[in-house]
Every structure is written in structure tokens, then in C-alpha cells.
Amino acid sequence: MEKEMAEIESDRADFQKEKDSFEKEKKAFEKEKSQLLKEMTRLKDLQEEIETERDDLELDKKEVEKERQSVKAQKEELENKKQEKEHNTMTSQKSVDETDEKDGTKLRRSSSDVMLRKVIEDKTKIEGELVQLKSQMRSLQNEKDGHDDVVNSLKKNWKNLFLNINFCK
């Protein structure tokens, strides 16, 4: 009987050890579960933040595109003005030449020089404006490319976060 009691005590001690071990594992699992829930909450917050940032970047992208269109329209307008001035200058020059030929004087050369000088000045001014517009356009393109890179990066991060959230579920 003592042998049976010793076996029962031994079994009881083994059972208590297993119970304690299970309790430790249970606490560890509960702690891990709590950490995962916190992480999921943090990931959801990050996802919302990323979506907000993405929306802001898309608005910025649209604004940059509008600015690009505006710069393009200004560039076309300047080109048209340049062509119109060249046409007017040629017409004016032709008129001056015809007048000088009728007068038969040697003023033709000096008026041509003056007109040519004006044409060159106007051309230089327009070319300077075109250089500025091209520079603005390049800057806008670089800014847009930067925004595109950020949007793509955020989309990639969002996708990874979404996959992590789904994995945790």
C-alpha cells in the first residue's frame, strides 16, 4: 500500500509539474497574443497613415500636373508670340525696304540694321523666357518623379503591411 501511495504521490507531483508547465505556456501564449494584437493595432494605424499620405501625394501629383499643363500652355503662347513677332518684323522690314526703294536713298541699310537689332533683342528675350519655362518644367518633372517614387514606396509598404496583417489573422 505504501508503494501505491508513493506512486500516487509521484503521479501527483508529475501532474503538478505538467500543470505548472502548461500554465507557463498559457501565460506565454497570452502575452504573445497581446503583443500581436498591439502590433495589429499599430499596423492598422500605420495603414491609415499611409493611405492619408498616399491621398495627399496624389493630390500633389494632380497639382504638379496642372502646373505642368500651365507651363506648357505658357510655352506655347510664347512660341506663338515669337512667331507673330517674327512675322510682324518681316512684314515691317519689307514695308521699310519698299519705302526706302521708292525714296531711292541710302537709309535702307541703317533702318535694316535697326530692325535687325530689334528682332535680335526680341528673339533673345523670348529665348530667355523659354529657358526659364524649360527649367520650371524640368523642376516640376523632377518633383513629380519624386512624388511618384514616394507613392510607389508607400504602396509597396502598404501592400507588405496588408500582407502582414492578413498573416497575423
Short mmCIF file of C-alpha atoms in Angstrom, two decimals:
data_model
loop_
_atom_site.label_atom_id
_atom_site.label_comp_id
_atom_site.label_asym_id
_atom_site.label_seq_id
_atom_site.Cartn_x
_atom_site.Cartn_y
_atom_site.Cartn_z
CA MET A 1 0.00 0.00 0.00
CA GLU A 2 2.86 2.33 0.74
CA LYS A 3 4.19 1.59 -2.70
CA GLU A 4 0.86 2.57 -4.22
CA MET A 5 0.78 5.75 -2.14
CA ALA A 6 4.31 6.59 -3.27
CA GLU A 7 3.26 6.05 -6.90
CA ILE A 8 0.19 8.24 -6.38
CA GLU A 9 2.38 10.96 -4.81
CA SER A 10 4.83 10.62 -7.68
CA ASP A 11 1.99 10.85 -10.21
CA ARG A 12 0.58 13.84 -8.33
CA ALA A 13 3.98 15.58 -8.41
CA ASP A 14 4.35 14.82 -12.14
CA PHE A 15 0.84 16.11 -12.74
CA GLN A 16 1.62 19.30 -10.80
CA LYS A 17 4.81 19.82 -12.86
CA GLU A 18 2.86 19.38 -16.10
CA LYS A 19 0.16 21.71 -14.83
CA ASP A 20 2.76 24.35 -13.92
CA SER A 21 4.41 23.89 -17.32
CA PHE A 22 1.06 24.31 -19.09
CA GLU A 23 0.32 27.42 -17.02
CA LYS A 24 3.67 28.93 -18.04
CA GLU A 25 2.98 28.13 -21.71
CA LYS A 26 -0.53 29.55 -21.39
CA LYS A 27 0.84 32.81 -19.95
CA ALA A 28 3.49 32.98 -22.68
CA PHE A 29 0.83 32.43 -25.38
CA GLU A 30 -1.43 35.06 -23.82
CA LYS A 31 1.47 37.50 -23.69
CA GLU A 32 2.32 36.77 -27.34
CA LYS A 33 -1.36 37.15 -28.29
CA SER A 34 -1.48 40.51 -26.51
CA GLN A 35 1.67 41.65 -28.34
CA LEU A 36 0.24 40.52 -31.68
CA LEU A 37 -2.99 42.42 -31.02
CA LYS A 38 -0.98 45.54 -30.17
CA GLU A 39 1.09 45.06 -33.32
CA MET A 40 -2.08 44.65 -35.42
CA THR A 41 -3.45 47.87 -33.95
CA ARG A 42 -0.18 49.64 -34.72
CA LEU A 43 -0.20 48.24 -38.26
CA LYS A 44 -3.77 49.42 -38.81
CA ASP A 45 -2.78 52.89 -37.62
CA LEU A 46 0.20 52.83 -39.98
CA GLN A 47 -2.05 51.68 -42.81
CA GLU A 48 -4.40 54.62 -42.21
CA GLU A 49 -1.43 56.98 -42.07
CA ILE A 50 -0.07 55.57 -45.33
CA GLU A 51 -3.45 55.89 -47.02
CA THR A 52 -3.70 59.50 -45.88
CA GLU A 53 -0.17 60.21 -47.11
CA ARG A 54 -0.92 58.49 -50.41
CA ASP A 55 -4.06 60.60 -50.88
CA ASP A 56 -2.07 63.75 -50.13
CA LEU A 57 0.62 62.72 -52.61
CA GLU A 58 -1.97 62.00 -55.28
CA LEU A 59 -3.39 65.48 -54.75
CA ASP A 60 0.13 66.91 -55.01
CA LYS A 61 0.68 64.89 -58.16
CA LYS A 62 -2.50 66.32 -59.70
CA GLU A 63 -1.42 69.83 -58.72
CA VAL A 64 2.01 69.30 -60.30
CA GLU A 65 0.32 68.02 -63.45
CA LYS A 66 -1.87 71.14 -63.58
CA GLU A 67 1.22 73.32 -63.15
CA ARG A 68 2.96 71.38 -65.92
CA GLN A 69 -0.01 71.98 -68.22
CA SER A 70 0.06 75.67 -67.33
CA VAL A 71 3.79 75.89 -68.09
CA LYS A 72 3.22 74.05 -71.35
CA ALA A 73 0.45 76.48 -72.31
CA GLN A 74 2.69 79.44 -71.44
CA LYS A 75 5.48 77.93 -73.52
CA GLU A 76 3.14 77.51 -76.49
CA GLU A 77 1.90 81.07 -76.03
CA LEU A 78 5.47 82.37 -76.05
CA GLU A 79 6.25 80.36 -79.17
CA ASN A 80 3.18 81.85 -80.86
CA LYS A 81 4.21 85.36 -79.79
CA LYS A 82 7.71 84.72 -81.09
CA GLN A 83 6.38 83.58 -84.46
CA GLU A 84 3.97 86.50 -84.60
CA LYS A 85 6.76 88.98 -83.81
CA GLU A 86 8.99 87.42 -86.44
CA HIS A 87 6.17 87.68 -88.96
CA ASN A 88 5.43 91.30 -87.98
CA THR A 89 9.12 92.16 -88.13
CA MET A 90 9.45 90.63 -91.58
CA THR A 91 6.36 92.48 -92.77
CA SER A 92 7.62 95.71 -91.23
CA GLN A 93 11.06 95.20 -92.75
CA LYS A 94 9.54 94.55 -96.14
CA SER A 95 7.50 97.73 -95.81
CA VAL A 96 10.58 99.75 -94.81
CA ASP A 97 12.56 98.28 -97.71
CA GLU A 98 9.81 99.17 -100.17
CA THR A 99 9.62 102.71 -98.81
CA ASP A 100 13.38 103.14 -98.99
CA GLU A 101 13.45 101.82 -102.54
CA LYS A 102 10.83 104.35 -103.54
CA ASP A 103 12.79 107.15 -101.92
CA GLY A 104 15.97 105.93 -103.54
CA THR A 105 18.03 106.90 -100.51
CA LYS A 106 20.77 105.03 -98.72
CA LEU A 107 18.77 104.97 -95.46
CA ARG A 108 17.71 101.43 -96.22
CA ARG A 109 20.78 99.92 -94.65
CA SER A 110 20.55 101.77 -91.36
CA SER A 111 16.82 101.06 -90.93
CA SER A 112 17.54 97.41 -91.67
CA ASP A 113 20.19 97.41 -89.02
CA VAL A 114 17.77 98.94 -86.52
CA MET A 115 15.05 96.41 -87.36
CA LEU A 116 17.52 93.56 -87.25
CA ARG A 117 18.76 94.74 -83.88
CA LYS A 118 15.16 94.84 -82.58
CA VAL A 119 14.49 91.35 -83.91
CA ILE A 120 17.62 90.03 -82.24
CA GLU A 121 16.70 91.69 -78.94
CA ASP A 122 13.16 90.26 -79.08
CA LYS A 123 14.49 86.85 -80.01
CA THR A 124 16.98 86.92 -77.12
CA LYS A 125 14.25 87.96 -74.70
CA ILE A 126 11.91 85.19 -75.88
CA GLU A 127 14.69 82.61 -75.75
CA GLY A 128 15.44 83.68 -72.16
CA GLU A 129 11.79 83.19 -71.25
CA LEU A 130 11.82 79.79 -72.95
CA VAL A 131 14.88 78.76 -70.95
CA GLN A 132 13.09 79.75 -67.74
CA LEU A 133 9.98 77.80 -68.74
CA LYS A 134 12.04 74.74 -69.64
CA SER A 135 13.79 74.97 -66.29
CA GLN A 136 10.45 75.21 -64.49
CA MET A 137 9.19 72.25 -66.48
CA ARG A 138 12.25 70.18 -65.54
CA SER A 139 11.81 71.14 -61.89
CA LEU A 140 8.15 70.14 -61.99
CA GLN A 141 9.04 66.86 -63.68
CA ASN A 142 11.66 66.11 -61.02
CA GLU A 143 9.16 66.97 -58.29
CA LYS A 144 6.54 64.76 -59.92
CA ASP A 145 9.05 61.91 -60.25
CA GLY A 146 9.90 62.30 -56.56
CA HIS A 147 6.22 62.14 -55.67
CA ASP A 148 5.78 59.09 -57.88
CA ASP A 149 8.68 57.38 -56.10
CA VAL A 150 7.16 58.13 -52.70
CA VAL A 151 3.72 56.92 -53.83
CA ASN A 152 5.22 53.70 -55.16
CA SER A 153 7.19 53.20 -51.96
CA LEU A 154 4.10 53.81 -49.86
CA LYS A 155 2.08 51.41 -52.00
CA LYS A 156 4.76 48.76 -51.53
CA ASN A 157 4.84 49.35 -47.75
CA TRP A 158 1.06 49.30 -47.62
CA LYS A 159 0.99 46.01 -49.51
CA ASN A 160 3.57 44.49 -47.13
CA LEU A 161 1.66 45.74 -44.11
CA PHE A 162 -1.57 44.38 -45.53
CA LEU A 163 0.09 41.01 -46.09
CA ASN A 164 1.47 41.07 -42.52
CA ILE A 165 -1.95 41.92 -41.12
CA ASN A 166 -3.55 39.10 -43.08
CA PHE A 167 -0.78 36.75 -41.95
CA CYS A 168 -1.38 37.68 -38.30
CA LYS A 169 -5.10 36.99 -38.60
#
